[in-house]
Every structure is written in C-alpha cells, then in structure tokens.
Coordinates of C-alpha atoms in Angstrom, one line a residue:
Chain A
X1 CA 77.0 64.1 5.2
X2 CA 73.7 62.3 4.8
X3 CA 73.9 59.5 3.5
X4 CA 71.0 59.8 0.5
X5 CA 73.7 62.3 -0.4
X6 CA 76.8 59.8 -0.1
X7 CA 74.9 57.1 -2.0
X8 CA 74.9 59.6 -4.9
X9 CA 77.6 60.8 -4.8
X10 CA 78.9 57.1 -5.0
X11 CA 76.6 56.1 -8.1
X12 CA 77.8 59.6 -9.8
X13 CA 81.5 58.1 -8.9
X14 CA 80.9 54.7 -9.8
X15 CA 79.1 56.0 -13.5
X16 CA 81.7 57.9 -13.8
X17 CA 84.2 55.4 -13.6
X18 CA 82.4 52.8 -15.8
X19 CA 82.5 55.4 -18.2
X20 CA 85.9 56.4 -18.1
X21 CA 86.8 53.0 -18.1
X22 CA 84.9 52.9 -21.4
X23 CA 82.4 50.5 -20.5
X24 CA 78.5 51.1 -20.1
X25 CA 76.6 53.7 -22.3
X26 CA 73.5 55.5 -22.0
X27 CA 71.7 52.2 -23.2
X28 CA 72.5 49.9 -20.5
X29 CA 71.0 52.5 -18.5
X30 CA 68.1 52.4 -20.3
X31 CA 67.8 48.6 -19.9
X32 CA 67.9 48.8 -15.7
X33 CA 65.5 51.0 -15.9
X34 CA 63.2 48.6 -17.9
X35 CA 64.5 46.0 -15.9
X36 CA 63.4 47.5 -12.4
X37 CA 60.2 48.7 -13.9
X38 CA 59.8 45.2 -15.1
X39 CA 60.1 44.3 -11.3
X40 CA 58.1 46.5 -10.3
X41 CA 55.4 46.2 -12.3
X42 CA 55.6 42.1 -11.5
X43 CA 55.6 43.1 -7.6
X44 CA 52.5 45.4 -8.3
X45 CA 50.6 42.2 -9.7
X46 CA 52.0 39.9 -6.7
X47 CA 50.4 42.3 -4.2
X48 CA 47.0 41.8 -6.2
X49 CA 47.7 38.1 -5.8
X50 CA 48.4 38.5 -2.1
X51 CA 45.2 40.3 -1.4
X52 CA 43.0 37.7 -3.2
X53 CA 45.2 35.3 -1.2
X54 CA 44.3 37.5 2.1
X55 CA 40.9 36.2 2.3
X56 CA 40.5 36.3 5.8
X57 CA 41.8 40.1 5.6
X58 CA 45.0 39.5 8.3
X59 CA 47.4 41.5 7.0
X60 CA 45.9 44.7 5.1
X61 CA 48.2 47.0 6.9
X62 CA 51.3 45.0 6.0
X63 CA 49.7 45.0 2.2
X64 CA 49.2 48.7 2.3
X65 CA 52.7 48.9 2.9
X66 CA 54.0 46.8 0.4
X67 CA 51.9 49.1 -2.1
X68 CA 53.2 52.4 -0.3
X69 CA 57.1 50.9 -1.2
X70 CA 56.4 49.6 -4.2
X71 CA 54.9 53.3 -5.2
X72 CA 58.1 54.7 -3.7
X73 CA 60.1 52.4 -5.2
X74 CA 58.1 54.0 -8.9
X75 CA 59.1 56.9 -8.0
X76 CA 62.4 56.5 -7.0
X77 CA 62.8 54.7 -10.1
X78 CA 61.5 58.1 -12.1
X79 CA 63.8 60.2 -10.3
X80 CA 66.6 57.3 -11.9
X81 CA 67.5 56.9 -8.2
X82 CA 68.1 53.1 -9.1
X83 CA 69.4 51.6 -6.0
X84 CA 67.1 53.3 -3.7
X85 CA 64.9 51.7 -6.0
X86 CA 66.6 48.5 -5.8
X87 CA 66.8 48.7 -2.0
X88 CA 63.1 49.1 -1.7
X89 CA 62.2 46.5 -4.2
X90 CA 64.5 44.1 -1.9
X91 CA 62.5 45.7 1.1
X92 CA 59.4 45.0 -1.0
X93 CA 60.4 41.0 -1.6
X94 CA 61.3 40.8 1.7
X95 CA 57.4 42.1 2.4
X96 CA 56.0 39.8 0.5
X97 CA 57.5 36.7 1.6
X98 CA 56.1 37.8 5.4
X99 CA 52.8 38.8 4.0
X100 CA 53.2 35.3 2.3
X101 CA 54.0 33.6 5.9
X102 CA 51.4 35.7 7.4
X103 CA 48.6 34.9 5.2
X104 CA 49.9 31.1 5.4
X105 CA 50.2 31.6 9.4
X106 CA 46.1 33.0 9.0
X107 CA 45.0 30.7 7.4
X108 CA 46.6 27.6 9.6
X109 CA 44.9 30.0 12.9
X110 CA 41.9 30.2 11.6
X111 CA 42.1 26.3 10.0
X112 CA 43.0 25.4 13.9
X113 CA 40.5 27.7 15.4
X114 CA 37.9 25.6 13.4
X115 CA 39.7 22.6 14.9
X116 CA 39.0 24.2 18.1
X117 CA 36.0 25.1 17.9
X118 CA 34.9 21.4 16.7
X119 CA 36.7 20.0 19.5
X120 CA 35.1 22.1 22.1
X121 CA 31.7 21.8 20.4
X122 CA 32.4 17.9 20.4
X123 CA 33.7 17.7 23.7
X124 CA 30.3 19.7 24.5
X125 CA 28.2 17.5 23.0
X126 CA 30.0 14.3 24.3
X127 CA 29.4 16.2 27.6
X128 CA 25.7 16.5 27.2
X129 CA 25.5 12.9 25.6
X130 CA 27.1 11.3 28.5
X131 CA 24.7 13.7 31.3
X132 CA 21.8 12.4 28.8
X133 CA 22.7 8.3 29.4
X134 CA 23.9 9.0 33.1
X135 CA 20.3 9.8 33.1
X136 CA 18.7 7.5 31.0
X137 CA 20.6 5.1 32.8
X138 CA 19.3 6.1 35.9
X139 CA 15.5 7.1 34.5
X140 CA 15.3 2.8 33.6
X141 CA 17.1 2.1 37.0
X142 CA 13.9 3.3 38.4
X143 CA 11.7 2.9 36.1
X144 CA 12.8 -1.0 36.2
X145 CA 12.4 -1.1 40.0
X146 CA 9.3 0.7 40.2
X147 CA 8.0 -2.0 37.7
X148 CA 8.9 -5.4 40.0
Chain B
X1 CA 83.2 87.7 16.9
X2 CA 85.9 85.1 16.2
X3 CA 85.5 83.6 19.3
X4 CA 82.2 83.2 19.2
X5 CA 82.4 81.3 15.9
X6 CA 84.7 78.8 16.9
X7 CA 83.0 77.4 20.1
X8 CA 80.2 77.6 18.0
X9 CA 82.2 75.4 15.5
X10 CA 83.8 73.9 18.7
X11 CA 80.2 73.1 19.8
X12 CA 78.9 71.9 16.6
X13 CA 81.6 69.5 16.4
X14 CA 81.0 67.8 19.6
X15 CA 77.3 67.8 18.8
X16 CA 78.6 66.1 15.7
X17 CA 80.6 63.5 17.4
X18 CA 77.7 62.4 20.0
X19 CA 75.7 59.4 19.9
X20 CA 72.3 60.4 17.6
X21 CA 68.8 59.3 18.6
X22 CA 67.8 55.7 17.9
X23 CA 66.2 54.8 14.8
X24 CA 62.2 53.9 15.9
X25 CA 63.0 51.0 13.1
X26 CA 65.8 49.8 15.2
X27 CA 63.6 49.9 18.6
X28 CA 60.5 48.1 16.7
X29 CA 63.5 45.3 15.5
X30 CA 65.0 45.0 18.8
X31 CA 62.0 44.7 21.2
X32 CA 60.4 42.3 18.3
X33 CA 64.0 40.3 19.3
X34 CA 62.9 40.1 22.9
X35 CA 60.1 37.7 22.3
X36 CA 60.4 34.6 23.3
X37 CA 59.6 32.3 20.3
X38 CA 63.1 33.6 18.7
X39 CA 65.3 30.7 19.7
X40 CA 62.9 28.7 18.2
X41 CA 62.5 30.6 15.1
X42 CA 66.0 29.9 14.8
X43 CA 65.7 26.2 14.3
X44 CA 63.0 26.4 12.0
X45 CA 64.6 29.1 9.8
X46 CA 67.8 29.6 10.8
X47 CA 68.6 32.1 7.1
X48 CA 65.9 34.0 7.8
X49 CA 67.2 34.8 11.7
X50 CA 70.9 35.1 10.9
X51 CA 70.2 37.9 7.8
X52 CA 68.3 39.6 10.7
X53 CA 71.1 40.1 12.9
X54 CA 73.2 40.4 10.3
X55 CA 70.9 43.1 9.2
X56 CA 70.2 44.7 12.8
X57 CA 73.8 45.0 13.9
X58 CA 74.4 46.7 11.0
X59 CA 71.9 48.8 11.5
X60 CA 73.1 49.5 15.3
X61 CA 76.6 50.1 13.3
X62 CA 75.0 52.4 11.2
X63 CA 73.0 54.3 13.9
X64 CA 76.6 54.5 16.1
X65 CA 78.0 55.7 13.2
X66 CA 75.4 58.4 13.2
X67 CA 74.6 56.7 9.3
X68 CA 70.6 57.0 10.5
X69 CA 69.0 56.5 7.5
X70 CA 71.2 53.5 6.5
X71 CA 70.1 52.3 10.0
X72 CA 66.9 52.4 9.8
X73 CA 66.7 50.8 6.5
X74 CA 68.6 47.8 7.8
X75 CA 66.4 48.0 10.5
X76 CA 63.5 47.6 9.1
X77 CA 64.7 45.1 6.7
X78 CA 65.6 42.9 10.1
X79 CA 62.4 43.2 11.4
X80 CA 60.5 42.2 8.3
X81 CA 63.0 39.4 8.4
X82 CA 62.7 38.5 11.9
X83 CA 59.0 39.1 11.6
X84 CA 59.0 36.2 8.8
X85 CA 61.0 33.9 10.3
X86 CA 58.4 34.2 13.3
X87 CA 55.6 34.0 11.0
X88 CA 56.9 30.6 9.6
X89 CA 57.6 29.3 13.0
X90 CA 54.0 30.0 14.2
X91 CA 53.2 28.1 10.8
X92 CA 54.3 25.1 11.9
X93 CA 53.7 25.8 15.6
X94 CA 49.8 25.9 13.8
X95 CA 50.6 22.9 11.8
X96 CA 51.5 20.9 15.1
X97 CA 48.2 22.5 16.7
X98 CA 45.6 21.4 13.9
X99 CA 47.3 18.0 13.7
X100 CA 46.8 17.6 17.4
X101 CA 43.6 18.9 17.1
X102 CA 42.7 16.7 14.3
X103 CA 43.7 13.5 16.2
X104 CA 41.7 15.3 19.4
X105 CA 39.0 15.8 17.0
X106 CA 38.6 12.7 15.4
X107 CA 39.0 10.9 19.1
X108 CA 36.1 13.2 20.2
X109 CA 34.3 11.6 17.5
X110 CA 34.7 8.7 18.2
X111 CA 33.6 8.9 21.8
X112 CA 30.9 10.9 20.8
X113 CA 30.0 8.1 18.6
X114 CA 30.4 5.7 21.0
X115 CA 28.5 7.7 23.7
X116 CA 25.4 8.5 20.9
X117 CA 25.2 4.9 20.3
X118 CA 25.1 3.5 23.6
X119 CA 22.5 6.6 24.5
X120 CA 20.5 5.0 21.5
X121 CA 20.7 1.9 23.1
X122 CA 20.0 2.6 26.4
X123 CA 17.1 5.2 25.0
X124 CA 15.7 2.7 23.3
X125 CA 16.0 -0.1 26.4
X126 CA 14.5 3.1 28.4
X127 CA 11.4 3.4 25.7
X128 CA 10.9 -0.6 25.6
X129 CA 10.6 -0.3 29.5
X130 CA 8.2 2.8 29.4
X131 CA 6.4 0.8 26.7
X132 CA 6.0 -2.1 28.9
X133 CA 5.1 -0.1 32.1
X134 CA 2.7 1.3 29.7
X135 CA 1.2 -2.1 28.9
X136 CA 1.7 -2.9 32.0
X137 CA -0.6 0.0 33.4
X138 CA -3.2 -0.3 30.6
X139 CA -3.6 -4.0 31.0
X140 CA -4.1 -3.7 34.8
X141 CA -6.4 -0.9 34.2
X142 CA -8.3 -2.8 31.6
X143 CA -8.5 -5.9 34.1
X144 CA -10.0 -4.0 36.7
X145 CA -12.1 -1.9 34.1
X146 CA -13.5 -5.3 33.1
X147 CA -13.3 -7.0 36.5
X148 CA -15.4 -4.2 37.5
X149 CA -17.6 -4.5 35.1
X150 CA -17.8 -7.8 34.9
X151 CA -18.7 -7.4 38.8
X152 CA -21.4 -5.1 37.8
X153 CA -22.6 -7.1 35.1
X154 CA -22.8 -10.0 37.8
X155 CA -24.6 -8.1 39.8
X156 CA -27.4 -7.0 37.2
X157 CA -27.5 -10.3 36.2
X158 CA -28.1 -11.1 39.8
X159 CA -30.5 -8.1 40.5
X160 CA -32.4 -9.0 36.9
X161 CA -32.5 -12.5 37.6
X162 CA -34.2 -11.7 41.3
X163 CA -36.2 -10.2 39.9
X164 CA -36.9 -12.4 37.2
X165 CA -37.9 -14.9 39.8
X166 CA -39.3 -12.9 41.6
X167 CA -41.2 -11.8 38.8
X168 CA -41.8 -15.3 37.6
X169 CA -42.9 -16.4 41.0
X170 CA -45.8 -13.3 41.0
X171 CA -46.8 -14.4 37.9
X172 CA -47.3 -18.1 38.8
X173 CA -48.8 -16.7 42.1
X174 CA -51.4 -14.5 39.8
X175 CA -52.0 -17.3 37.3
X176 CA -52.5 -19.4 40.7
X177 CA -54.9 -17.0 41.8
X178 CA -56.6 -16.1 38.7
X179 CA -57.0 -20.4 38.2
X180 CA -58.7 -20.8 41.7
X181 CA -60.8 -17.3 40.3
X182 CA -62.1 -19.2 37.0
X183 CA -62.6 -22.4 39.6
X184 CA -64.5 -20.2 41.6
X185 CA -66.5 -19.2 39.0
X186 CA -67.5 -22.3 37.3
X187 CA -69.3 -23.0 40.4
X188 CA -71.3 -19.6 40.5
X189 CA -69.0 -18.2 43.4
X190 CA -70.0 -15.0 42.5
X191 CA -73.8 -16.0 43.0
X192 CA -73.0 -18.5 46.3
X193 CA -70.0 -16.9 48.2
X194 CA -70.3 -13.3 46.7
X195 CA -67.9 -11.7 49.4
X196 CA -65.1 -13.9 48.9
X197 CA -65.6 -14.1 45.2
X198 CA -65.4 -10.2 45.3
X199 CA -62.2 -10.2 47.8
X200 CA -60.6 -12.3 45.2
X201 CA -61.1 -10.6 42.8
X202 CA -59.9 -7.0 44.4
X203 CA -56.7 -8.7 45.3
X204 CA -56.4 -9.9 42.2
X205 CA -56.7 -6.7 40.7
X206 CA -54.5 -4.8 43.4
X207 CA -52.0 -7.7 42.2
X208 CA -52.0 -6.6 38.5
X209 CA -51.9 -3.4 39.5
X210 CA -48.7 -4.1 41.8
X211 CA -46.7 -6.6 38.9
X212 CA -47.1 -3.5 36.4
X213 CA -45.5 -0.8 39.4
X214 CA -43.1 -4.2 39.4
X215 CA -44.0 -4.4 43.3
X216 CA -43.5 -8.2 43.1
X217 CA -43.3 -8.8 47.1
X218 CA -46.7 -6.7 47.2
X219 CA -48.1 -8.9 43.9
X220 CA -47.3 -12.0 45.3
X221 CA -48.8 -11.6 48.8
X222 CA -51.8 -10.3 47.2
X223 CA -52.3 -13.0 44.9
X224 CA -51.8 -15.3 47.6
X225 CA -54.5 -13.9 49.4
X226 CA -56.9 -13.5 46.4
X227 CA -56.3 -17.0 45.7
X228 CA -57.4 -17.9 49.2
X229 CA -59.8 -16.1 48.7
X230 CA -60.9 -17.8 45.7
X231 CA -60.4 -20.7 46.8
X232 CA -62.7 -20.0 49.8
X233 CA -65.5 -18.9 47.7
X234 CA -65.2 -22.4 45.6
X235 CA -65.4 -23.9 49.1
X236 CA -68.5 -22.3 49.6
X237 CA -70.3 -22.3 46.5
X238 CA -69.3 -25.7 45.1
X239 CA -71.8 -27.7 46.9
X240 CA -74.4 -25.3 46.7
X241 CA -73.2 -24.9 43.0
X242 CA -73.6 -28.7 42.5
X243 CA -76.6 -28.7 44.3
X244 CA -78.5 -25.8 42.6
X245 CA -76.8 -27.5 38.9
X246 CA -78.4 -31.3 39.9
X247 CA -81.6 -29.9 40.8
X248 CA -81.4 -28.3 36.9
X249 CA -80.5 -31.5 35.5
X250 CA -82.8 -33.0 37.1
X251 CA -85.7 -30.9 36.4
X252 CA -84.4 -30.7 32.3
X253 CA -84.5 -35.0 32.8
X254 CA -87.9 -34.7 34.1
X255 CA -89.0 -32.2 31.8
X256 CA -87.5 -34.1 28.6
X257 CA -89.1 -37.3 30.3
X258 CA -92.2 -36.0 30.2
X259 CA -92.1 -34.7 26.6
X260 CA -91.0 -37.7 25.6
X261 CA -94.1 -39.6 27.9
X262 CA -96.4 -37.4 26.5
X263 CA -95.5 -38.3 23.2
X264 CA -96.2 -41.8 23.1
X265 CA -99.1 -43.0 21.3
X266 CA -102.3 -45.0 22.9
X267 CA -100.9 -44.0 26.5
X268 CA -102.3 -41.8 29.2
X269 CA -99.8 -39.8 31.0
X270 CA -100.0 -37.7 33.4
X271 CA -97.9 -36.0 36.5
X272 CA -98.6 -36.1 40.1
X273 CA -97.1 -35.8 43.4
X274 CA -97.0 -37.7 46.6
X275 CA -95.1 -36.2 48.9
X276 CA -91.6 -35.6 48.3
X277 CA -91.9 -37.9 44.9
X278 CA -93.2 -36.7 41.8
X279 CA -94.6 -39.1 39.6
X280 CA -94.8 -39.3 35.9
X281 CA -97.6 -42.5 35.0
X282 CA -97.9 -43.9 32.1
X283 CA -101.4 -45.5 31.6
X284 CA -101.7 -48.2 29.0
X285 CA -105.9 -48.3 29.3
X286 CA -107.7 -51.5 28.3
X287 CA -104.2 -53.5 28.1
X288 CA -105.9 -56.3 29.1
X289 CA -109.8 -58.0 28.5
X290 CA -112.1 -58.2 31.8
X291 CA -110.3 -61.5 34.2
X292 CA -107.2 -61.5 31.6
X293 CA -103.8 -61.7 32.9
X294 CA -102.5 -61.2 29.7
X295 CA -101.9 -58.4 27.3
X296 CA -104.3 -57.9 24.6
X297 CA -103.6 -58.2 21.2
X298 CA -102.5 -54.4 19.3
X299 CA -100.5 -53.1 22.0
X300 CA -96.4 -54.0 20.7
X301 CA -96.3 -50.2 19.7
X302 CA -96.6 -48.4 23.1
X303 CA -95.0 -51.3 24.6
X304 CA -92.0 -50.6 22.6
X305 CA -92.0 -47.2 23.1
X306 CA -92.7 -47.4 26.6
X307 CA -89.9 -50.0 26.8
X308 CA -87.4 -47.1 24.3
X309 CA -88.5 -44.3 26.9
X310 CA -87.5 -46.6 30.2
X311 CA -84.2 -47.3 28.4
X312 CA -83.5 -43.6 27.6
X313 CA -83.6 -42.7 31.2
X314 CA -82.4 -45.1 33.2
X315 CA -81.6 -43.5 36.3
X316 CA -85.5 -43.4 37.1
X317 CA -87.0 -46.2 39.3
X318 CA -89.6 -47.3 37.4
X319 CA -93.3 -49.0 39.2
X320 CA -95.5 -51.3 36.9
X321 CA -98.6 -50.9 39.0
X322 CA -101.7 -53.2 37.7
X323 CA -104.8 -52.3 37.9
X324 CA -108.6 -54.0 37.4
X325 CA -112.0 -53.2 37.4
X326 CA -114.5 -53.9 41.0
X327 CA -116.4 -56.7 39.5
X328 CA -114.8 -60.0 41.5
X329 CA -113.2 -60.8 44.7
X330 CA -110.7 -58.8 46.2
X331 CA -108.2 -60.9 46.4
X332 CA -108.8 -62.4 42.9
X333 CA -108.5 -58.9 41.6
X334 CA -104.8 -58.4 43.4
X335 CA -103.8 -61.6 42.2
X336 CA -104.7 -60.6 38.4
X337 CA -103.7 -56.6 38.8
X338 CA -100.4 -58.2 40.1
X339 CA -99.9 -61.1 37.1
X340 CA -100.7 -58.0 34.8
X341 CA -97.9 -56.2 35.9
X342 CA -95.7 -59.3 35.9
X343 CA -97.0 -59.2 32.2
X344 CA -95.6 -56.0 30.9
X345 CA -92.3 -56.9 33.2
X346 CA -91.8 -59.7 31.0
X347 CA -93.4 -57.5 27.9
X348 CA -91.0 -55.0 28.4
X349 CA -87.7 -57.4 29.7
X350 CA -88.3 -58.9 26.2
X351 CA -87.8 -55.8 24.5
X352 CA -84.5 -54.3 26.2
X353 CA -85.0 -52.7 29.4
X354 CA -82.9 -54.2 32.9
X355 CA -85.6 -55.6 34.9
X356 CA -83.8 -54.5 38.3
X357 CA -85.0 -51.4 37.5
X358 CA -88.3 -52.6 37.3
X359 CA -90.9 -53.0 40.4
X360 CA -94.2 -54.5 40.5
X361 CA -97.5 -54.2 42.4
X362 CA -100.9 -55.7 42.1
X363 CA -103.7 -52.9 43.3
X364 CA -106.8 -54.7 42.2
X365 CA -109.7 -52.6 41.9
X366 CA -108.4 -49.6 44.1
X367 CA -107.6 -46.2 42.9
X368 CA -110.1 -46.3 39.7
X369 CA -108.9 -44.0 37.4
X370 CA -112.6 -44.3 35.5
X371 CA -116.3 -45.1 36.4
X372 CA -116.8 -48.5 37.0
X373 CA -120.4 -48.5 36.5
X374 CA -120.1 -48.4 32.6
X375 CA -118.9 -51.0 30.5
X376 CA -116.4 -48.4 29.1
X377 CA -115.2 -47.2 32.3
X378 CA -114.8 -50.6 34.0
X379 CA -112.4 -51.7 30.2
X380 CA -110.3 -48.5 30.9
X381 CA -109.8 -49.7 34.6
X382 CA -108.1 -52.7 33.5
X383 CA -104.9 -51.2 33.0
X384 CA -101.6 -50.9 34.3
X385 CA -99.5 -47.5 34.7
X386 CA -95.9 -47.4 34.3
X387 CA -94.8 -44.9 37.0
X388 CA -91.1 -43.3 37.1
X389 CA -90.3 -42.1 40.3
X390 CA -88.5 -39.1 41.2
X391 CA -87.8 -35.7 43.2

C-alpha cells in the first residue's frame, strides 16, 4: 500500500477516533487550517525577505524551491491534506534556514574574496614598490658614483 | 488458467518482497555524506548532523521497507539538513579566512606603507642627487661657457687692443709725417725740393688711404717713408728757404729804409752801388760855412731825423763821410771834411744813436757832388753824407 494512501487512511482513523472519543469538531479543523495558512502565508513573506537578502543572487535555485514547496504545501493545504502540508512546511523551514546559511556563507565568500583580492592587489603593489626602490636604490648608487 | 494466476500471484509476491530502487533523494543525501568537511560539520553543529542521520537512516529504513516515498522525504529532509550544517561550517571556515585575511591585509599595509615611504624617501634622495648632478652639469657648462667666452673676450680685447696700437702707432706715424709735411712747407719745400716734397706727400696720401682699409702695417711704413721724405725736402729747401726769405727781408729793410730816407726833410738821398754794396747816402748840403768844422746853425731837424732813421735800423753800418769844396790845401781840406764828420758823430751820439755803429772819413774836396766853380755849387760841396751800407 502506498504510503500517501496509509497516511490517510491513518488521519481518517485518527479523526475518527477523536471524534468518537467526543473530542474535536468541525471547528478545530477549521482553526488548523487557518493556522497552517497563517504559516504559510508567513513563509511566503520570509522567501521575499530571503531574496532581498540574496543580493549576490547564490542560491535562486534553492529559493525557487522553497516557493515550489511552499505552493505545494497551498495546495496540499486546499486539498485539507494537513500533514502533508505540515511535512512540507517543516521541509520548507528546514529550506530556509540553509538558504539562510547559504546566503550568510555568500556573503562571508564574497566578504573574503574582497579580502583576497586586497591582499593579492596589496601584495602586488608591495611587489612593484619594493622592484621600484630596489631600483631607485640602485639608479642613486650610480648616479652617486658617477658624480665623485 | 488457475495455474497461470497463481505464479502470476506467486511472481508478484516475490516482486513485492524484493529490494525497490533507491530513492535519487537518498543517493543525493548519501554522496553529499561522503564529503569530507562532515566530521567537521559535526563539531560545529552537531543537531543539525545528528537529525540528518537520524533522518537518512530512516529514510534507508523506509526505502528497505519498500516505504519509497516516506524515504525520499526523509531523504531529502537529511540532505537539506546536512546541506545546512555544511553551509554553517563553511560560515565559520569563511569567518576564520577573512579574519586571517584581515590581519594579512592590514600587515600588507603596513609593509606597503612602510615600502611607499621609504620609496618616497629614497625617490626624493634620488631627485636631490639628479638635482645636484643637474647643477652640477649646468654649472660646469656655464663655467666653460663663460671660460670660453671669457677666453674669446680676451682675445678681442687682445686682437682690438693690437690693433688699437697698432692703430695708434699709424696715427702718430701719419701725424709724424704730416708734422715734418707742414715743416716742409714752411720752408717752400714744394718750391726748393719739389720731388721729395711730392714723394711725401704721395706716401702720405697712400697712408690715409691704407689707415681707412685699416692696413696699419702698410700705413705705418708709408708714413715713415713720407716723413723721410719730408723731412728730406726740409733738408733741402730750408737753407735755400732761409736764404731766398733773408734776401726778402732784407730787400723790404732796404726798401722801407729808403722810404723812410727819402722822407726826411732838407736831405739829399739817393741810391748807388759799388760793387757788391749798395749804398743809400744821405746828403746834408751846406751843413757847414766855407773852412767851418762845425755845423751850421738850422740843421737840429734833419739831424734828428737822420739820428731817428739810424736808430730804426740798426743793423746797417752806417759811414759819416765829410766832404769840402777845392778851394785850399789838400790836406787842410781832409783834415776839415774829417772834423766834419767827427761833427755829426758827436751831433748824432748826442741825440741817441750807438756810435760803434758809426764810421768816419774825411774826403776833402774829392767826389764833388756839385760845381765848384759857383759860389752855390762850392756851399753845397761842403757837406757830409750819411751812407748805410748794405747788400
């Protein structure tokens, strides 16, 4: 048996059971599916926040996907499959928090590729400065003997 | 038929029972669990690593258990997982870098500093020396610009001043020459020593001609030579000059003599000559009375003027001569001619004139100057002449 299927068939056991047991109604239902909408919806604007934060465009593919499971997880949450839903939202934090590292990670590259590049473009220059008195050193060497 | 449907069941149920594909989630995971950072990972987020294994041996449960799609959603929910943890340890793997960088930067710069100042130093030592050379070079080329000239200047000084003196000297040479041509002509040369008069003055005039081409050598030999020249023709022509001059002089004394003769009053004058001597006489007639040695009364005026007129030209010898008529002895009549002409010695001592200039002579009756058979005639012969002497 697939296992989309046994998940279901668990939820329709496990509702079924609340509800024998007298517990939930068709309001508390109502109010996860508020709640994961809410999550969604507040994952939706965190990707916006990610891509302003992905300046240096490093991770658009991992971005993309976050969007592709967060659209899943909508309509997962449409279809009231709630923790599919619930499995791609984790999915979908778990995402962000790399996009998050990624982005951080980026930014620290390119931060020490600057670094780099300043070192090597010092080092250059401290290169050609030390050629340029090694021969101004010299140039006055003779230049003060051919004087006496 | 029945058969056939159980092995197929038969056969289904073994297919069943085998191991299913791997879950390309569960590949991705476990090759991303080969790299080699993951021990270090672990340190730095050791959560994040252990929910990944957790996750992917779950999911290798799962995929055993032929549970695919729970497999490959712990799969993937490892790698994202593993994939973070990874991400943080290259954060601070980055972290360390850039700090190390910064310090390897900020030494750089300092070298660099260092380096750039001591270039400026030594640039500037290097610029101070070129400067100097510089000076160095331009002073030595300005000393031997101006010892040059200076040498040049010497030497047209030199050159100007040779011929300067060389000038000066042609010019003293021509003055020289031109003097001794002016000497020359005060005595005539031109009239007594025409050829060297004329040779003088050629040279002279070939030396002008040579000082203006600035030929000084040439103008100075010529001038020397017109000056010789000149001074030849002075040679000649002075005494002939002074001769010719004193023979005018004289003549003009002579002539202004006898102006001066011929303008007494009461006396006879006259010219004559006697051989090389001219003679101006100045004949007092009837000076003195018949046997008289002594002058008769009226005569102080020609006397005096006779006396003025020997005093006015006294380079002339001058003869008092006495004179008488024929009536007596002889040598009575030379005794009274002679104390007649003593007379007017004394007459005319007495009124000025030297009388060593003065000579006397007693003729008597000889040389009458009028008849002596008439009374008249024989009073006029009693006279004396005053005769000046000369050539």
């Amino acid at each position: 048996m697939p296992s989309r299927t046994r998940r279901m068939l668990l939820s329709l056991l496990t509702a079924t059971t609340c509800a024998a047991a007298g517990g939930w109604s068709l309001p508390a239902h109502a109010g996860e599916e508020d709640d994961l909408q809410s999550r969604i919806e507040t994952q939706r604007s965190g990707v916006a926040d990610l891509e302003k934060m992905d300046d240096l465009k490093s991770v658009p593919d991992e971005i993309t996907l976050l969007r592709a499971w967060l659209d899943e997880a909508w309509s997962l949450r449409s279809k009231h499959e709630y923790d599919q839903v619930r499995e791609v939202l984790d999915r979908a934090t778990a995402q962000a928090e790399l996009i998050r590292a990624k982005i951080t990670a980026s930014k620290l590259r390119a931060q020490a590729q600057k670094h780099e590049a300043a070192v090597q473009e010092l080092k250059a220059r401290i290169a050609k400065t030390r050629k340029a008195l090694s021969d101004t050193i010299t140039k006055k060497k003779v230049l003060e003997g051919s004087a006496q | 038929m029945t058969a056939i449907v159980r092995i197929a069941g038969v056969a289904a149920l073994v297919a069943a029972c085998a191991t299913p594909p791997k879950p390309r989630e569960l590949d991705t995971y476990e090759a991303l669990r080969k790299n080699a950072n993951i021990q270090e990972a672990s340190k730095k987020s050791p959560s994040l690593i252990a929910a990944s294994e957790k996750l992917g041996e779950r999911s290798i449960e799962e995929w055993q258990s032929n549970d695919l799609e729970e497999s490959r959603r712990d799969a993937l929910m490892a790698h994202i997982k593993l994939k973070t943890a990874l991400a943080v340890l290259e954060q601070e793997q980055l972290k360390a870098k850039i700090s190390a960088l910064s310090a390897e930067q900020a030494r750089a710069q300092e070298e660099y500093t260092d380096l750039a100042e001591k270039l400026a130093s030594e640039t500037e030592k290097l610029t101070l020396v070129q400067k100097n050379i510089e000076v160095s070079k331009a002073a030595a080329a300005d000393k031997q610009r101006l010892s040059q000239q200076m040498t040049t200047e010497v030497q047209k000084a030199q050159a100007e001043q040779q011929r300067l003196t060389l000038q000066l000297a042609s010019e003293q040479k021509i003055k020289a020459a031109q003097l001794a041509l002016r000497t020359a002509e005060t005595v005539d040369a031109s009239k007594y020593a025409k050829a060297e008069y004329s040779a003088a003055n050629d040279m002279l005039a070939k030396a002008d001609a040579e000082m203006k081409q600035n030929d000084f050598a040439g103008a100075q030999a010529s001038a020397e030579v017109a000056k010789k020249n000149a001074d030849k023709a002075t040679e000649i022509a002075k005494p002939l000059y002074e001769q010719a001059e004193q023979t005018n002089q004289n003549k003009a004394r002579d002539e202004a003599l006898s102006r001066d003769a011929y303008a007494i009053s009461g006396a006879d004058v006259r010219l004559e000559r006697r051989g090389d001597l001219q003679r101006l006489v100045i004949a007092i007639p009837a000076l003195f009375s018949k046997r008289q040695p002594s002058i008769a009364p009226g005569f102080d005026t020609v006397l005096t003027a006779v006396a003025e007129l020997i005093k006015k030209y006294p380079t002339y010898p001058v003869q008092i001569i006495g004179y008488t008529d024929n009536k007596g002895k002889s040598s009575e009549l030379l005794a009274i001619s002679a104390a007649r002409a003593q007379a007017v010695l004394t007459a005319l001592a007495t009124r000025g004139v030297e009388t060593r200039r003065l000579m006397t002579s007693g003729l008597g009756a000889d040389d009458p100057r009028f008849d002596n058979k008439s009374v008249a005639g024989r009073a006029k012969n009693n006279r004396v002449e005053i005769v000046f002497l000369y050539h």
